[in-house]
Tab-separated table of C-alpha atoms and ligand atoms in Angstrom:
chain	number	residue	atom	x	y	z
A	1	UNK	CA	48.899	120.480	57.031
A	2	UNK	CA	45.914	118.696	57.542
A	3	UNK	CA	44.184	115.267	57.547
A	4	UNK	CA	41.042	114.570	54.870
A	5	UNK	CA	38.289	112.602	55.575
A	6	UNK	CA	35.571	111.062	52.576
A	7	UNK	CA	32.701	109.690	54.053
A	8	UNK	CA	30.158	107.866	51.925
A	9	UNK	CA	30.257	110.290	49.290
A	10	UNK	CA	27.976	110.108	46.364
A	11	UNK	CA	28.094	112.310	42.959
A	12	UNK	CA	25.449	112.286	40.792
A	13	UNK	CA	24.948	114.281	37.774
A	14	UNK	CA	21.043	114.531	37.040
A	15	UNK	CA	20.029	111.323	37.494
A	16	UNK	CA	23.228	108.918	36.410
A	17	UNK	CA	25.549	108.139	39.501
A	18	UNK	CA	29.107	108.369	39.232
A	19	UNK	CA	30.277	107.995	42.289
A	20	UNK	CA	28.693	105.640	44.781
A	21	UNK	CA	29.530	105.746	48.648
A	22	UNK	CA	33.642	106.586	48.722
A	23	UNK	CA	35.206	106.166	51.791
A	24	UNK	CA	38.683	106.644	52.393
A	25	UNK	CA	40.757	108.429	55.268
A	26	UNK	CA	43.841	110.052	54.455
A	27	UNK	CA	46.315	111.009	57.225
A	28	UNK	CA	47.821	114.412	58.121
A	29	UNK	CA	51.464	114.410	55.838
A	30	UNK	CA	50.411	111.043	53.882
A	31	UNK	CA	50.613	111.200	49.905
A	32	UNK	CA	47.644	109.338	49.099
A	33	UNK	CA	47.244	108.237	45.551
A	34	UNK	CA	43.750	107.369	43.495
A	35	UNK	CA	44.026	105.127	40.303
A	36	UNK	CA	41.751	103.507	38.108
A	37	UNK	CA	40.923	103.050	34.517
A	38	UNK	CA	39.613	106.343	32.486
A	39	UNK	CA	35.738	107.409	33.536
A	40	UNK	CA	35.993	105.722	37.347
A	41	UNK	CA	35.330	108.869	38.917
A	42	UNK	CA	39.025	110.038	40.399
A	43	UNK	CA	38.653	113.579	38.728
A	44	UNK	CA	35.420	113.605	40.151
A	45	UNK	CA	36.107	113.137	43.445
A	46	UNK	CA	39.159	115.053	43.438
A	47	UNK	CA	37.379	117.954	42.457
A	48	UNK	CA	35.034	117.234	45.204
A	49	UNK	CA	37.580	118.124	47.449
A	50	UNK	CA	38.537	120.771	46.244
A	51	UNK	CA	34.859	122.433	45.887
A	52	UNK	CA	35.218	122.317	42.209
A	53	UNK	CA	32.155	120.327	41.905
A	54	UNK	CA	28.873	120.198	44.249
A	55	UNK	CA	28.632	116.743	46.785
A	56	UNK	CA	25.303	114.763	45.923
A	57	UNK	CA	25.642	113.279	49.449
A	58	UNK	CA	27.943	111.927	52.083
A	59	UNK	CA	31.092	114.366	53.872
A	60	UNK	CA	34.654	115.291	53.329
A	61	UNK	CA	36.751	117.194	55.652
A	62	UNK	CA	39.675	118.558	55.963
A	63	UNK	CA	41.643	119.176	58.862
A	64	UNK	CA	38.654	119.396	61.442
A	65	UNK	CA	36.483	121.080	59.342
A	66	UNK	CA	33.596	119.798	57.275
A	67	UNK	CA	33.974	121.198	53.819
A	68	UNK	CA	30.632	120.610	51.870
A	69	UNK	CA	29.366	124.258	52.112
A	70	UNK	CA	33.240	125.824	52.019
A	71	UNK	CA	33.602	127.997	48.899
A	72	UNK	CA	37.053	126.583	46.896
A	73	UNK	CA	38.749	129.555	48.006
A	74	UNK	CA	38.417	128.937	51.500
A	75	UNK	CA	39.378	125.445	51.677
A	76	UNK	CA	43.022	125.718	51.907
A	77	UNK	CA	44.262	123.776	49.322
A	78	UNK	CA	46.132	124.381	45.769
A	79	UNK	CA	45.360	122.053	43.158
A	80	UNK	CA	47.283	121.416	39.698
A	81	UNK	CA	46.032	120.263	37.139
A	82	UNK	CA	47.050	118.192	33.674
A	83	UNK	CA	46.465	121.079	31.699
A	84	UNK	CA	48.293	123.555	34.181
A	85	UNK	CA	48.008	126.887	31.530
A	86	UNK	CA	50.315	129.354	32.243
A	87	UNK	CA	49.957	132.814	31.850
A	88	UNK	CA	52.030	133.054	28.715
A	89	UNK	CA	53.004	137.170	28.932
A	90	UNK	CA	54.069	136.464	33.073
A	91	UNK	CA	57.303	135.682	33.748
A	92	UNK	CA	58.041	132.927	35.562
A	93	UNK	CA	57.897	134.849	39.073
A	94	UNK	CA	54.713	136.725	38.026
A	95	UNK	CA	53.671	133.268	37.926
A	96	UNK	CA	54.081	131.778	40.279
A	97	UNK	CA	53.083	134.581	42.635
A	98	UNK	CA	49.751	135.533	40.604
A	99	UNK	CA	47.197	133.823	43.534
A	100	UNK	CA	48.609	135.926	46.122
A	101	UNK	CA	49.152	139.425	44.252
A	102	UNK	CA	45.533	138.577	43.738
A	103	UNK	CA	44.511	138.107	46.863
A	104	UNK	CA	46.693	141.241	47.844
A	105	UNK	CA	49.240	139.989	49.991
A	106	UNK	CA	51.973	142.641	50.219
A	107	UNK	CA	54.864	142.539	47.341
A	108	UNK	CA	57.312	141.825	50.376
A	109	UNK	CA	55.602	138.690	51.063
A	110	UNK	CA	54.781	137.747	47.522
A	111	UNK	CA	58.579	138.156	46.602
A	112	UNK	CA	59.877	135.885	49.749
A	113	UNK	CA	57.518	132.899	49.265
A	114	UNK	CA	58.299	132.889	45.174
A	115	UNK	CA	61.987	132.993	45.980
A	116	UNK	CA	61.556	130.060	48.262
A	117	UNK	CA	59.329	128.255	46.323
A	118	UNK	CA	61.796	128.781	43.548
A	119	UNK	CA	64.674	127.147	45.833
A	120	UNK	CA	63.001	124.401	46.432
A	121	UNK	CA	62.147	123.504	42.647
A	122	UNK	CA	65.236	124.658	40.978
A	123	UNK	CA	63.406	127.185	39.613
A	124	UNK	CA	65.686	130.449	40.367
A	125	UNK	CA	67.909	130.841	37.785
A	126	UNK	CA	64.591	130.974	35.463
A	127	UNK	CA	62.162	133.575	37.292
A	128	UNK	CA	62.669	136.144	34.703
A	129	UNK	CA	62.363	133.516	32.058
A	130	UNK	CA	58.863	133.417	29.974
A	131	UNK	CA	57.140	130.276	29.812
A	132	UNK	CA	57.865	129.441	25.847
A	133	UNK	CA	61.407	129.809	27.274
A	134	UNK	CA	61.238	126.770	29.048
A	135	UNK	CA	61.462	123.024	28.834
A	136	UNK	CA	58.348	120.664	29.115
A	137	UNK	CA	59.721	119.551	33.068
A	138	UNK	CA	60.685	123.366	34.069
A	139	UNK	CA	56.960	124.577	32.945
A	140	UNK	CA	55.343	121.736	34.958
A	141	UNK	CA	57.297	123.205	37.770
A	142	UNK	CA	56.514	126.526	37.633
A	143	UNK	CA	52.709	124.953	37.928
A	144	UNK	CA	53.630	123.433	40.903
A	145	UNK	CA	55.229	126.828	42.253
A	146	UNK	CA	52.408	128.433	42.035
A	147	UNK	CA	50.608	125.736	44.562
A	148	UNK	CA	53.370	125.902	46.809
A	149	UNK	CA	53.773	129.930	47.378
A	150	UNK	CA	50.049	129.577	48.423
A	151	UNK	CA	51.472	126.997	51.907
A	152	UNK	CA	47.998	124.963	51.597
A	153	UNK	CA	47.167	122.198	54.100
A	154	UNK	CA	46.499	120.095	51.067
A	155	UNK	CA	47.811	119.828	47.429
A	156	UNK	CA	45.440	117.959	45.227
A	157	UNK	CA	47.159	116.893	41.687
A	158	UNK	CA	44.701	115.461	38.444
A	159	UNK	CA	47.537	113.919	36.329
A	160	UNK	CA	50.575	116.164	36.194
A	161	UNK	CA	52.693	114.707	34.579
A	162	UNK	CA	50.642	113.442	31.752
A	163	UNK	CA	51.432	115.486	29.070
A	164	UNK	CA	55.445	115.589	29.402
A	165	UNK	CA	57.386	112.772	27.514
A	166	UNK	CA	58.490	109.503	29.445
A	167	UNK	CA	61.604	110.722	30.420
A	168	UNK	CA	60.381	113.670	31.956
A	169	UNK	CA	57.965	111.717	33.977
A	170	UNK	CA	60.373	109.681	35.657
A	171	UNK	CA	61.959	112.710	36.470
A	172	UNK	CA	59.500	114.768	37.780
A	173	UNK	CA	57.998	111.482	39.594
A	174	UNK	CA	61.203	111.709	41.952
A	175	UNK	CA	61.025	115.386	42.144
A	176	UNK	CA	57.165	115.815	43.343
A	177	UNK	CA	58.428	112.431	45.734
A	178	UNK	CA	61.206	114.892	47.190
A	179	UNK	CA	59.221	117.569	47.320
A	180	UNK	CA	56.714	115.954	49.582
A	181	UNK	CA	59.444	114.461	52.228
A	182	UNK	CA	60.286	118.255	52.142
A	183	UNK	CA	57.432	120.000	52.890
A	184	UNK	CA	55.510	117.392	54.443
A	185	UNK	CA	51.954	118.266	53.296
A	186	UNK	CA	49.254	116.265	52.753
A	187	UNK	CA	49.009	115.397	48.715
A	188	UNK	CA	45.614	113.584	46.752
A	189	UNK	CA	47.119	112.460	43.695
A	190	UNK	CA	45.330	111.545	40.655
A	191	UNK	CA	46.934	108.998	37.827
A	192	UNK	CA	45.680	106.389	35.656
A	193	UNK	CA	49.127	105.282	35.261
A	194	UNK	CA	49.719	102.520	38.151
A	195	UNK	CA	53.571	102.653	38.175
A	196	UNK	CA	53.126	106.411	39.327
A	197	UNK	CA	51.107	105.162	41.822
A	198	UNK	CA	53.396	101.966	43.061
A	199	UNK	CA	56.349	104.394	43.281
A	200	UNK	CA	55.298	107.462	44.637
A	201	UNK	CA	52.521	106.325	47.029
A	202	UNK	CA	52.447	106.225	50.915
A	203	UNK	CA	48.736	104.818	49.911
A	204	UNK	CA	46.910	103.913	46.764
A	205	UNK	CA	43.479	104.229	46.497
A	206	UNK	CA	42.078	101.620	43.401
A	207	UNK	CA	38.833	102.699	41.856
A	208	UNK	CA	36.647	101.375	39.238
A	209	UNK	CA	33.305	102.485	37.756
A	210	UNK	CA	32.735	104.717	40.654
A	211	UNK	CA	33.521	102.682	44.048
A	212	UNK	CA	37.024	101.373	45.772
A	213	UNK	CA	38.239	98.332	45.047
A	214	UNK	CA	41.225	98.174	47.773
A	215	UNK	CA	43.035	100.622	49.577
A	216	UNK	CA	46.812	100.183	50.907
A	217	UNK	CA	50.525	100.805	50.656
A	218	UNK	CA	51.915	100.313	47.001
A	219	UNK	CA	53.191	97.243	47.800
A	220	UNK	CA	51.102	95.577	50.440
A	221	UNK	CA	48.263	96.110	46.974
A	222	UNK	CA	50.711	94.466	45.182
A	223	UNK	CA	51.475	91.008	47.151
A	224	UNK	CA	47.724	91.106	48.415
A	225	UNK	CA	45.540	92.137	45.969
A	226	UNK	CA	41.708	92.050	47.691
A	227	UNK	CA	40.806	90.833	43.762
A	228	UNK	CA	40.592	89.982	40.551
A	229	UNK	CA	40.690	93.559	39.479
A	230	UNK	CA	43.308	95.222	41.405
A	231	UNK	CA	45.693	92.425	40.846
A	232	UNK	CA	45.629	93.149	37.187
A	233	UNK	CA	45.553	96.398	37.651
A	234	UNK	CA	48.656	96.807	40.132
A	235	UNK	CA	51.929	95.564	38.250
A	236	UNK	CA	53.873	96.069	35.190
A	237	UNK	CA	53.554	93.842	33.184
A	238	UNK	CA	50.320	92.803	34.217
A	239	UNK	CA	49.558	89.210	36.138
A	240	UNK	CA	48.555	86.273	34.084
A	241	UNK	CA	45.208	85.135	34.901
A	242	UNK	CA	43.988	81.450	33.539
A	243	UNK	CA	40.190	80.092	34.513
A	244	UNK	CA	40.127	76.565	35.861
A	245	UNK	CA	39.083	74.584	39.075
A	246	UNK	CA	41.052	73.003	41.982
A	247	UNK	CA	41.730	69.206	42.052
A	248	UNK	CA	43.427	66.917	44.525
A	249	UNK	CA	45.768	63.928	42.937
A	250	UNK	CA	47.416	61.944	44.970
A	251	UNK	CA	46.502	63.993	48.180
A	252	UNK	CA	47.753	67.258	47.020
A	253	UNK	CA	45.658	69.729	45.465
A	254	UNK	CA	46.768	71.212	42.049
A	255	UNK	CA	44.847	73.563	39.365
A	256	UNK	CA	43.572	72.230	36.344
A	257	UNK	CA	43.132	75.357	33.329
A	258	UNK	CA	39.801	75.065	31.658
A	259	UNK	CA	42.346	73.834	28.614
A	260	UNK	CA	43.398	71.141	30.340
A	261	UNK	CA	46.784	72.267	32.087
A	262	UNK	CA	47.992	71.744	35.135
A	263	UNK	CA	49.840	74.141	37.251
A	264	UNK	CA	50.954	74.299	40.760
A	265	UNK	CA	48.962	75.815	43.062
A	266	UNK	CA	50.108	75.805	46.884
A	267	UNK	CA	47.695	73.380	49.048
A	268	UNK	CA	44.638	74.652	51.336
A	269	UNK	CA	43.325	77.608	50.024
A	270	UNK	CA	40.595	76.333	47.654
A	271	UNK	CA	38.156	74.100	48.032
A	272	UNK	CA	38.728	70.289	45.298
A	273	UNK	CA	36.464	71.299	42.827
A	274	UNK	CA	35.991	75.292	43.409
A	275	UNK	CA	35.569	77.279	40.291
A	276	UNK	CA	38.768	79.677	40.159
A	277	UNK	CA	41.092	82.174	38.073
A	278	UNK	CA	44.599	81.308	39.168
A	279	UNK	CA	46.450	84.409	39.042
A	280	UNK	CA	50.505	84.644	38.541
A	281	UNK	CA	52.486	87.912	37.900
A	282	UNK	CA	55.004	87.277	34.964
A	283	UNK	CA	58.106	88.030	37.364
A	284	UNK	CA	57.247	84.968	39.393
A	285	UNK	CA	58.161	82.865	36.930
A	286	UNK	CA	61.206	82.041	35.318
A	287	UNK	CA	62.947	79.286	33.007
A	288	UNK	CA	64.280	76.247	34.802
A	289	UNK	CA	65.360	72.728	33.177
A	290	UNK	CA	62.442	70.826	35.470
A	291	UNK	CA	59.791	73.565	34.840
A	292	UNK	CA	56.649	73.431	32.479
A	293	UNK	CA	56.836	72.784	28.806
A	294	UNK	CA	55.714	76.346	26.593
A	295	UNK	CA	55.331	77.003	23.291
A	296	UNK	CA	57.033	80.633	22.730
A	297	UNK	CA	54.645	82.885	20.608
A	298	UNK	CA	57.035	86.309	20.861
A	299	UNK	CA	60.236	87.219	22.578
A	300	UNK	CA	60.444	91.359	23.838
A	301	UNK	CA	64.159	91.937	24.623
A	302	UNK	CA	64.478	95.028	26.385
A	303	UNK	CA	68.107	95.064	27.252
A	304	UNK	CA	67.838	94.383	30.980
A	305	UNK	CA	65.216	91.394	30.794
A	306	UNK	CA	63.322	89.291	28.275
A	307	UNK	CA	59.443	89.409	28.534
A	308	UNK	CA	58.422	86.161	27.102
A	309	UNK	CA	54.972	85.486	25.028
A	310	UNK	CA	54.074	81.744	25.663
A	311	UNK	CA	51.715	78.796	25.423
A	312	UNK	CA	50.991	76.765	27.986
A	313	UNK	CA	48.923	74.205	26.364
A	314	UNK	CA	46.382	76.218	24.696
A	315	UNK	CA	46.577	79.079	27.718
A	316	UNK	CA	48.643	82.552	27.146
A	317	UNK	CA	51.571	82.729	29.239
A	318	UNK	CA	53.595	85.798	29.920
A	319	UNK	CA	57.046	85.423	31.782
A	320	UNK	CA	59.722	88.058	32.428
A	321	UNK	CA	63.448	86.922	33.374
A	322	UNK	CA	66.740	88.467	33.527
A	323	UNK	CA	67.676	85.614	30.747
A	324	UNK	CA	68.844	86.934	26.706
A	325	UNK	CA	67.381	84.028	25.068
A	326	UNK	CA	67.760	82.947	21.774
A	327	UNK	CA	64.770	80.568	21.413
A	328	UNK	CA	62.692	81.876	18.448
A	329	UNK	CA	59.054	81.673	17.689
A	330	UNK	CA	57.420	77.822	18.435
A	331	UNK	CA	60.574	76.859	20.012
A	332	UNK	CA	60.379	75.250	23.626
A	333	UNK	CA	61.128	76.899	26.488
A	334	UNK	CA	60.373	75.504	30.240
A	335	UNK	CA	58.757	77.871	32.892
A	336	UNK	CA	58.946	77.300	36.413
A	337	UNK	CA	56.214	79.170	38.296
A	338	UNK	CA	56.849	79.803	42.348
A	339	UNK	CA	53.878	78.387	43.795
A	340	UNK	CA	54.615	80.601	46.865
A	341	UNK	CA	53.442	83.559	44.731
A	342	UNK	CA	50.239	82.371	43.073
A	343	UNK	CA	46.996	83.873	43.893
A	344	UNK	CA	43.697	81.908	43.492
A	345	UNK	CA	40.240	84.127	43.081
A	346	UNK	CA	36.996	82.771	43.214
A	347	UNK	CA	35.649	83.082	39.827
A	348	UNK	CA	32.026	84.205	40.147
A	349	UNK	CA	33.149	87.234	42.673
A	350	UNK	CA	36.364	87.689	41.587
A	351	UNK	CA	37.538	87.667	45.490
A	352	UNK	CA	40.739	86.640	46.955
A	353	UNK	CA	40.512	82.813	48.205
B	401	LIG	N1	29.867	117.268	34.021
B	401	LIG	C1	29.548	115.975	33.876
B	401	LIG	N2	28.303	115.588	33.517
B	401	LIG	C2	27.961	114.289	33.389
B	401	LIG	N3	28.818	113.269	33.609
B	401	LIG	C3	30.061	113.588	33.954
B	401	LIG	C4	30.517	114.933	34.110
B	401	LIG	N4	31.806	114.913	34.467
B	401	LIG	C5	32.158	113.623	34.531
B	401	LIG	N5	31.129	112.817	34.225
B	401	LIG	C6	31.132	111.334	34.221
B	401	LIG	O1	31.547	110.888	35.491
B	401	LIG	C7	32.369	109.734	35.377
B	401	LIG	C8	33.666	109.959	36.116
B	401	LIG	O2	34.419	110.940	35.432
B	401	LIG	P1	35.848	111.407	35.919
B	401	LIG	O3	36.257	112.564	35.098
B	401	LIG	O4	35.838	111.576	37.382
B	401	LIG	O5	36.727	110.125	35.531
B	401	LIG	P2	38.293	109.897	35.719
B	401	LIG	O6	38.431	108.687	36.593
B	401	LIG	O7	38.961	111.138	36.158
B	401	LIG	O8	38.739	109.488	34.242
B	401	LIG	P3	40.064	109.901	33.394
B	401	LIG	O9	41.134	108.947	33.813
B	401	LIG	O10	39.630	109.647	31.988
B	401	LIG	O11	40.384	111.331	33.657
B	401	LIG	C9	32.523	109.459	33.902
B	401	LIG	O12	31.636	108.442	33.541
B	401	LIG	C10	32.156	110.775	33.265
B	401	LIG	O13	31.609	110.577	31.989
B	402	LIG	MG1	40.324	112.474	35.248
């Protein structure tokens, strides 16, 4: 096992920059997850750990070792990938014990660390199984078998689970969770998908066009987003934003939408007459008989709770309750928003107020 360290590192390919100045310090055990839309750079950097691709500047190491001039092979780490091929004429054991047959490890060895491996992913009733003889879930874990038999201090993943069906991902999202509170090694985790990240995280890492928005624990990202960008990033479904300024009637400050509505905004954090996006996350609200008049556009039962598509004046609302509501389309329905659990963000910088 083994800490990593990223220090200020830069990739460029010829002359366009894709990654510019990355810092982030990931601790020896700690499952440390990057997200962030499609072309930010995660792969990138990943890869840059593992030695995949060349660093343009800056430092990673792992454990106490600086890794820039390490050869892949020598780094100690396994890394699967989304496209985890494998070899289709192996058997699942051949598999999974390829890397170290290569490397020439005796068959002793090879045999004991497959059969454990196994164990651990319920993989050892299948070992003489072929991979078209498997399920979408039990392939994915044969990739992972073949990262554990090598015992690496790290296990870098680039989007696992993306190709398996919903299902499966929830699935294998609590099994690669249980595998790490049982071997206890450090994992880099790739996603794009943020509710991987919020439940499998000991520490997200949010990235966009290159450089790190925020850094924290799943849920520390999600009460405190640093900004604009991570709070609509973090959370499912995503936080209502609506542009305005602050105002003070009567002695108490309130937020006025460019669109002329007024929500409630807690006092002291903005400044009468600051430029703002007031930010709430659709949980935080709910329907109450002294709340704020909407306009439903579209109700989205989904059994457990009712995401609601609303007008609030002439700004989009989204609310989710626990409510089955029969209000249709341009019917009335009153929203109640906690003040507690509104952010404010400056508007030109997009920072937390
Ligand atoms: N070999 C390459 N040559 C030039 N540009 C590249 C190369 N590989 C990646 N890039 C660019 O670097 C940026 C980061 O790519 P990267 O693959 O790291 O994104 P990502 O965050 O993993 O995205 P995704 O979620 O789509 O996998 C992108 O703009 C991409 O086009
Ligand atoms: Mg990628």
């Amino acid at each position: 096992m083994a800490q990593v360290t990223i220090t200020n590192i830069v990739k460029r390919y010829g002359t366009a920059q894709v990654v510019h100045g990355v810092n982030v310090d990931i601790a020896d055990g700690e499952f440390v997850i990057l997200v962030g839309p499609s072309g930010c750079g995660k792969s990138t950097l990943l890869r840059m750990i593992a030695g995949l691709e060349a660093i343009s500047g800056g430092e990673i190491s792992i454990g106490d070792r600086v890794v820039n001039d390490i050869l892949p092979k020598d780094r100690d780490i396994a890394m699967v990938f989304q496209n985890y091929a494998l070899y289709p004429h192996k058997n699942v054991a051949d598999n999974m014990g390829f890397s170290l047959k290569i490397r020439g490890r005796p068959k002793a060895e090879i045999d004991a660390k497959v059969k454990k491996a196994a164990e651990i992913l319920d993989l050892s009733k299948l070992l003489d199984r072929f991979p078209k003889q498997l399920s979408g879930g039990q392939r994915q874990r044969v990739a992972m078998g073949r990262a554990i038999v090598r015992d690496p201090q790290v296990f870098l993943f680039d989007e696992p689970l993306s190709n398996l069906d919903a299902k499966l991902r929830v699935a294998m999202r609590v099994e690669i969770k249980e595998l790490h509170l049982r071997l206890g090694t450090t994992i880099v985790y790739v996603t794009h998908d943020q509710i991987e990240a919020m439940t499998m995280a000991d520490k997200i890492v949010v990235m966009r066009d290159g450089k790190v928005e925020q850094i924290g624990a799943p849920l520390d990202l999600y009460d405190n987003p640093g900004n604009v960008f991570v709070a609509g990033f973090i959370g499912s479904p995503a936080m209502n934003f609506i542009k305005g300024k602050i105002e003070s009637k009567e002695g108490r400050q309130i937020f006025v939408s460019d669109t002329g509505s007024v929500l409630p905004v807690e006092g002291g954090k903005a400044q009468d007459g600051q430029p703002v996006i007031y930010g709430i996350r659709p949980e935080h609200i709910d329907i109450a008989p002294d709340g704020l008049p909407a306009i439903v556009s579209v109700l989205e039962p989904t059994g457990s709770e009712t995401q609601i598509f609303a007008r609030l004046g002439e700004d989009a609302i989204d609310a989710v309750v626990k409510d089955r509501l029969t209000i249709h389309p341009g019917g009335e329905v009153r929203l109640r928003i906690d003040k507690r659990r509104v952010h404010i963000f400056d508007r030109q910088s997009g920072a937390r107020v």
